[in-house]
Amino acid sequence: MDLDIVDLSRLQFAITALYHFLFVPLTLGLAVLIAIMETVYVMTGRTIWRDMTKFWGILFGINFAMGVATGVVMEFQFGMNWSYYSHYVGDIFGAPLAIEGLMAFFLEATFVGLFFFGWDRMTKVQHLSATWLVALGSNFSALWILIANGWMQNPVGAAFNPQTMRMEVTDFFAVLTNPVAQAKFVHTVSAGYVTASLFVLGVSAWYLLKGRHVPLAKRSMTVAASFGLAASLSVVVLGDESGYQSSEHQKMKLAAIEAMWETEPPPASFTAFGFPDREARETHYAVHIPWVMGLIGTRSLTQEIPGINQLVDDAEGYIRDGIDAYDALQAIRAAKTDAEIPAEARQRFEDKGARMGYALLLMRYVDDPRHATDEQIRQAAMDSVPPVGPLFWTFRIMVGLGVFFVLLTATFFVLSARHRLDAHPWLLKVAVWSIPLPWIAVECGWIVAEVGRQPWVIEGVLPTAMAVSNLGAGTLLLTIAGFVLIYTVLFVIEMKLMLKAIRKGPPHVSEPHLSFYQPMIDKLARTR
Amino acid sequence: MILHELISYEVLRVIWWLLLGILLVGFAVMDGFDLGAMGLLRATARTDVERRVVINTVGPIWEGNQVWLILGGGAIFAAWPQLYAVSFSGFYLAMFAILAALILRPVAFKFRSKREEPGWRNAWDWVLCLTGLAPALLFGVAVGNVLLGVPFRLGDDMRIWYEGSFFGLLTPFALLCGLVSLFMLLMHGAAWLVFKTEGEVSARAARWGGIAAVLTSVLFVLAGVWIALGGVPGYAITSAIDPAGPSNPAAKTVAVTAGAWLANFGARPVLWLLPALGVLLPLLSLLGMRGRREWLALLSSGAAIACIILTVGAAMFPIILPSSLDPRVSLAVWDSSSSHMTLFIMLVCVLIFMPLILAYTSWVYRILRGKVDPVAIATGEGHSY
């Protein structure tokens, strides 16, 4: 197997996933914000809320189209670039994707058309229902994709079947209620809400600075600040829950994020700053905050969090178990009938089969893990450490930004409550300049989750290097270039259209004093 | 969980084979008319208002239609993982071309109306047209290659080795299948435009639709004759196989013989109804389009698509994806499905959600019923494309 193909396949997946994830969080959050605005319109009858719904709806539409377009790529890519993965775990992983289509995509895609085209064809309540169904659909889709991703991080409810050479589901309920998936879902969805809130906040702040569309901007800011404050608190709390889950299910990821090389006596300290050095296996210029890591990771003062070095030693043991399981598997497969399978091999596979994935880490060095030398086993154990430096930094950027979002939304929440949103122009400028920050945070979050799982594509079960399709490097370069080209052009167009729509502002803002007559006007318009 | 034992593995596999067909038909019928209509965009509409009328016939619904493809992909992944793995990685560059089209299509719908300049709109019209035509052609080419057999083999560990190239897909028979697919979707798109528009646009659509319908019938017959004359050998399982056995495609033997794709029709002559309707229904659709019997035109073009796709399924059963390199590992209904439990769970999900989807989709179509009005489009306040 050529290493290049693995790297190129990973590069393509990372490019397309990170790009797709530029649009998803805004869709998730803006759908809910718009639905809230329209609800206020339907409940109060004040047309400014309908104008807000329509205006933010235009921006939502531009973004939604890009999310749909880039989302199809994600679903097809598993089969295209990760065919062994698709075979190996399709029995479990495919189900949430299919359910996502059945339960979520149909809902959002069918009703999004009515959102844009149905204003004059439906009653207010019908249209509001369509809007909420779009919001519900996009959030359901996040649920199912994170159940799928949660299973990659913590593969519960499945076992390897020697007859079919793949993982098969044993307990679907466990897959659904995977604690990792639950924490990830709320964390990710909240991150989407924060992204959309800061987007609405920032754009509205820009209008206030320019003195344009002031009533619309102020109302939008009020919604965004309150919703954003709740969401950013939820992001931080559920981020903590994710960390706690990692300490249980993905100890290596946690240790790498912390650049914690040695196991410390509990409660472990948190490294606020430093330069992790993989070669020397230490973190230079580290600034430690005592106790914090132990408290976050284990929620206790006595439980130990294992360091990287200890986890590598553990991995070496797992690899040796895995080789044993692999050997037993070959004996099972060599048997022609069930009766011929040696009971000893069956027993050995039952005992150690769960560690077989670790033997597959050796496939980079040997064709048959049983022939691996001690040196190679040591090397494969070292490979179980994800890239410490990038994880250390992306995690800290993400957390730092998360705390900033709480402060920012809280500030605007207070300003809004006191009707002083435009009192401090410098704060409005901060809000405008903060628009890109949630995107930085969510992309960092993706890196922490996915790079942190390396070298595994399914934690402890299937190494990423094994999962790829046997494609030519030239073919992969061609499609990478194709995606980069299409995505770059579309990104430029999308940004231009977004900025144009924002500059243009809401198409026709109804004057507040007209709102009294608006229900009559609406009625006339419908009967026309 | 033992609930899944309620339905035997064998029966579940057949159900999922049928669902595979239903989903493909669902995609071709639902997304087919908007792909086809966009393929005819430049031929049926000249002025900007006309173009916008055509685009707005599918404007509010194409997104939901495209989900049929996404669901198809997801369902194949969940129910037939090895099929998903082999076909998507094997047809890699063809899939990329389809993806490129599916990326450009949504943004073309959305971006076109955002600027007034004729150059801008003309460019996106071309994008809409080509991204309608390309997938229609490529899906047919893929089906043609499935009938011909795909050059893949499986390793001991079930790793897939594919030894073909993109241009290797473009054989004469596969291209013929591509054209059948292209014209049947153009016919369907035309029937949709006749259904949703009036005047000049509708008349042009009827003319183009008639041509597409005749070509669909003729080329479909031609493909059938090609197979009957032994130009495309079929695959048949020759060893005993346990229909409820584990999903391991390497445990059987398969023979490649001319005419094997017709064996099922010989064994069950009632199946000949499918290809017969596949030939006749396009002509009925043509009559419908000419005679302004709009419902008839649309329903018969949809039914024609269903019969043509199901003909392929009927010919191949129980083979799903034959291997030309190592026929033994051809994927079959009995040995390439998901586990018993997964098939059962997914069936429950389909039974819960499919009726809901059909219900709300029809509600949306009811809300949007009626012809697209050029006057409303011309004076629209940004609520339409």
PDB file of C-alpha atoms in Angstrom, chain B residues 107-221:
ATOM      1  CA  VAL B 107     -25.488  27.104  -6.701  1.00  0.00           C
ATOM      2  CA  ALA B 108     -26.556  27.749 -10.293  1.00  0.00           C
ATOM      3  CA  PHE B 109     -30.214  27.783  -9.201  1.00  0.00           C
ATOM      4  CA  LYS B 110     -29.426  30.107  -6.334  1.00  0.00           C
ATOM      5  CA  PHE B 111     -26.861  32.397  -7.919  1.00  0.00           C
ATOM      6  CA  ARG B 112     -28.435  32.941 -11.347  1.00  0.00           C
ATOM      7  CA  SER B 113     -31.167  35.284 -10.158  1.00  0.00           C
ATOM      8  CA  LYS B 114     -28.924  37.349  -7.922  1.00  0.00           C
ATOM      9  CA  ARG B 115     -27.640  39.568 -10.739  1.00  0.00           C
ATOM     10  CA  GLU B 116     -29.344  41.132 -13.754  1.00  0.00           C
ATOM     11  CA  GLU B 117     -26.498  41.079 -16.303  1.00  0.00           C
ATOM     12  CA  PRO B 118     -27.361  38.889 -19.342  1.00  0.00           C
ATOM     13  CA  GLY B 119     -23.810  37.492 -19.412  1.00  0.00           C
ATOM     14  CA  TRP B 120     -24.078  36.301 -15.819  1.00  0.00           C
ATOM     15  CA  ARG B 121     -27.475  34.691 -16.366  1.00  0.00           C
ATOM     16  CA  ASN B 122     -26.474  33.129 -19.666  1.00  0.00           C
ATOM     17  CA  ALA B 123     -23.431  31.528 -18.068  1.00  0.00           C
ATOM     18  CA  TRP B 124     -25.496  30.000 -15.254  1.00  0.00           C
ATOM     19  CA  ASP B 125     -28.096  28.826 -17.796  1.00  0.00           C
ATOM     20  CA  TRP B 126     -25.349  26.854 -19.479  1.00  0.00           C
ATOM     21  CA  VAL B 127     -24.336  25.433 -16.124  1.00  0.00           C
ATOM     22  CA  LEU B 128     -27.942  24.405 -15.366  1.00  0.00           C
ATOM     23  CA  CYS B 129     -28.274  22.811 -18.792  1.00  0.00           C
ATOM     24  CA  LEU B 130     -25.016  20.841 -18.692  1.00  0.00           C
ATOM     25  CA  THR B 131     -25.399  19.767 -15.063  1.00  0.00           C
ATOM     26  CA  GLY B 132     -28.804  18.402 -16.046  1.00  0.00           C
ATOM     27  CA  LEU B 133     -27.482  16.498 -19.045  1.00  0.00           C
ATOM     28  CA  ALA B 134     -24.222  15.119 -17.617  1.00  0.00           C
ATOM     29  CA  PRO B 135     -25.634  13.124 -14.679  1.00  0.00           C
ATOM     30  CA  ALA B 136     -28.461  11.805 -16.886  1.00  0.00           C
ATOM     31  CA  LEU B 137     -25.898  10.446 -19.342  1.00  0.00           C
ATOM     32  CA  LEU B 138     -23.385   9.214 -16.766  1.00  0.00           C
ATOM     33  CA  PHE B 139     -25.887   7.268 -14.677  1.00  0.00           C
ATOM     34  CA  GLY B 140     -26.884   5.394 -17.809  1.00  0.00           C
ATOM     35  CA  VAL B 141     -23.245   4.719 -18.697  1.00  0.00           C
ATOM     36  CA  ALA B 142     -22.792   3.321 -15.203  1.00  0.00           C
ATOM     37  CA  VAL B 143     -25.774   0.977 -15.623  1.00  0.00           C
ATOM     38  CA  GLY B 144     -24.369  -0.132 -18.984  1.00  0.00           C
ATOM     39  CA  ASN B 145     -21.095  -1.007 -17.318  1.00  0.00           C
ATOM     40  CA  VAL B 146     -22.901  -2.919 -14.612  1.00  0.00           C
ATOM     41  CA  LEU B 147     -24.544  -5.042 -17.318  1.00  0.00           C
ATOM     42  CA  LEU B 148     -21.177  -5.560 -19.007  1.00  0.00           C
ATOM     43  CA  GLY B 149     -19.443  -6.507 -15.766  1.00  0.00           C
ATOM     44  CA  VAL B 150     -17.029  -4.361 -13.798  1.00  0.00           C
ATOM     45  CA  PRO B 151     -13.280  -5.159 -13.660  1.00  0.00           C
ATOM     46  CA  PHE B 152     -12.831  -5.653  -9.936  1.00  0.00           C
ATOM     47  CA  ARG B 153     -11.562  -8.420  -7.713  1.00  0.00           C
ATOM     48  CA  LEU B 154     -11.592  -8.929  -3.971  1.00  0.00           C
ATOM     49  CA  GLY B 155      -8.594  -9.744  -1.804  1.00  0.00           C
ATOM     50  CA  ASP B 156      -8.625 -12.309   0.980  1.00  0.00           C
ATOM     51  CA  ASP B 157      -9.451  -9.550   3.426  1.00  0.00           C
ATOM     52  CA  MET B 158     -12.236  -8.296   1.099  1.00  0.00           C
ATOM     53  CA  ARG B 159     -10.105  -5.380  -0.015  1.00  0.00           C
ATOM     54  CA  ILE B 160     -11.287  -4.159  -3.431  1.00  0.00           C
ATOM     55  CA  TRP B 161      -8.970  -4.007  -6.420  1.00  0.00           C
ATOM     56  CA  TYR B 162     -10.387  -2.196  -9.414  1.00  0.00           C
ATOM     57  CA  GLU B 163      -8.539  -2.457 -12.697  1.00  0.00           C
ATOM     58  CA  GLY B 164     -10.389  -0.186 -15.048  1.00  0.00           C
ATOM     59  CA  SER B 165     -10.127   3.434 -16.081  1.00  0.00           C
ATOM     60  CA  PHE B 166     -12.571   6.255 -16.729  1.00  0.00           C
ATOM     61  CA  PHE B 167     -12.281   5.959 -20.509  1.00  0.00           C
ATOM     62  CA  GLY B 168     -12.639   2.212 -20.182  1.00  0.00           C
ATOM     63  CA  LEU B 169     -16.218   2.923 -19.088  1.00  0.00           C
ATOM     64  CA  LEU B 170     -17.083   4.529 -22.397  1.00  0.00           C
ATOM     65  CA  THR B 171     -17.658   1.373 -24.441  1.00  0.00           C
ATOM     66  CA  PRO B 172     -20.238   1.453 -27.255  1.00  0.00           C
ATOM     67  CA  PHE B 173     -22.831  -0.538 -25.303  1.00  0.00           C
ATOM     68  CA  ALA B 174     -22.365   1.570 -22.176  1.00  0.00           C
ATOM     69  CA  LEU B 175     -22.729   4.748 -24.216  1.00  0.00           C
ATOM     70  CA  LEU B 176     -25.908   3.346 -25.740  1.00  0.00           C
ATOM     71  CA  CYS B 177     -27.261   2.814 -22.228  1.00  0.00           C
ATOM     72  CA  GLY B 178     -26.151   6.341 -21.394  1.00  0.00           C
ATOM     73  CA  LEU B 179     -28.208   7.655 -24.300  1.00  0.00           C
ATOM     74  CA  VAL B 180     -31.276   5.657 -23.247  1.00  0.00           C
ATOM     75  CA  SER B 181     -30.970   7.233 -19.812  1.00  0.00           C
ATOM     76  CA  LEU B 182     -30.363  10.706 -21.237  1.00  0.00           C
ATOM     77  CA  PHE B 183     -33.358  10.624 -23.582  1.00  0.00           C
ATOM     78  CA  MET B 184     -35.717   9.094 -21.060  1.00  0.00           C
ATOM     79  CA  LEU B 185     -34.947  11.883 -18.594  1.00  0.00           C
ATOM     80  CA  LEU B 186     -35.266  14.509 -21.334  1.00  0.00           C
ATOM     81  CA  MET B 187     -38.644  13.016 -22.253  1.00  0.00           C
ATOM     82  CA  HIS B 188     -39.677  13.151 -18.600  1.00  0.00           C
ATOM     83  CA  GLY B 189     -38.401  16.727 -18.247  1.00  0.00           C
ATOM     84  CA  ALA B 190     -40.338  17.740 -21.345  1.00  0.00           C
ATOM     85  CA  ALA B 191     -43.503  16.118 -20.009  1.00  0.00           C
ATOM     86  CA  TRP B 192     -43.005  18.098 -16.796  1.00  0.00           C
ATOM     87  CA  LEU B 193     -42.628  21.362 -18.740  1.00  0.00           C
ATOM     88  CA  VAL B 194     -45.777  20.622 -20.732  1.00  0.00           C
ATOM     89  CA  PHE B 195     -47.461  20.020 -17.380  1.00  0.00           C
ATOM     90  CA  LYS B 196     -46.248  23.207 -15.712  1.00  0.00           C
ATOM     91  CA  THR B 197     -46.063  25.820 -18.499  1.00  0.00           C
ATOM     92  CA  GLU B 198     -48.233  27.351 -21.187  1.00  0.00           C
ATOM     93  CA  GLY B 199     -47.823  28.845 -24.642  1.00  0.00           C
ATOM     94  CA  GLU B 200     -44.578  28.817 -26.574  1.00  0.00           C
ATOM     95  CA  VAL B 201     -42.483  27.151 -23.874  1.00  0.00           C
ATOM     96  CA  SER B 202     -44.982  24.349 -23.531  1.00  0.00           C
ATOM     97  CA  ALA B 203     -45.190  23.858 -27.313  1.00  0.00           C
ATOM     98  CA  ARG B 204     -41.405  23.679 -27.669  1.00  0.00           C
ATOM     99  CA  ALA B 205     -41.230  21.243 -24.782  1.00  0.00           C
ATOM    100  CA  ALA B 206     -43.811  19.008 -26.469  1.00  0.00           C
ATOM    101  CA  ARG B 207     -41.771  18.980 -29.702  1.00  0.00           C
ATOM    102  CA  TRP B 208     -38.481  18.145 -27.966  1.00  0.00           C
ATOM    103  CA  GLY B 209     -40.220  15.680 -25.684  1.00  0.00           C
ATOM    104  CA  GLY B 210     -41.655  13.824 -28.679  1.00  0.00           C
ATOM    105  CA  ILE B 211     -38.204  13.407 -30.208  1.00  0.00           C
ATOM    106  CA  ALA B 212     -36.761  12.244 -26.876  1.00  0.00           C
ATOM    107  CA  ALA B 213     -39.616   9.779 -26.374  1.00  0.00           C
ATOM    108  CA  VAL B 214     -39.115   8.151 -29.788  1.00  0.00           C
ATOM    109  CA  LEU B 215     -35.355   7.936 -29.232  1.00  0.00           C
ATOM    110  CA  THR B 216     -35.907   6.398 -25.804  1.00  0.00           C
ATOM    111  CA  SER B 217     -38.032   3.619 -27.262  1.00  0.00           C
ATOM    112  CA  VAL B 218     -35.775   2.979 -30.233  1.00  0.00           C
ATOM    113  CA  LEU B 219     -32.511   2.959 -28.302  1.00  0.00           C
ATOM    114  CA  PHE B 220     -34.007   0.819 -25.526  1.00  0.00           C
ATOM    115  CA  VAL B 221     -35.051  -1.768 -28.132  1.00  0.00           C
TER     116      VAL B 221
END
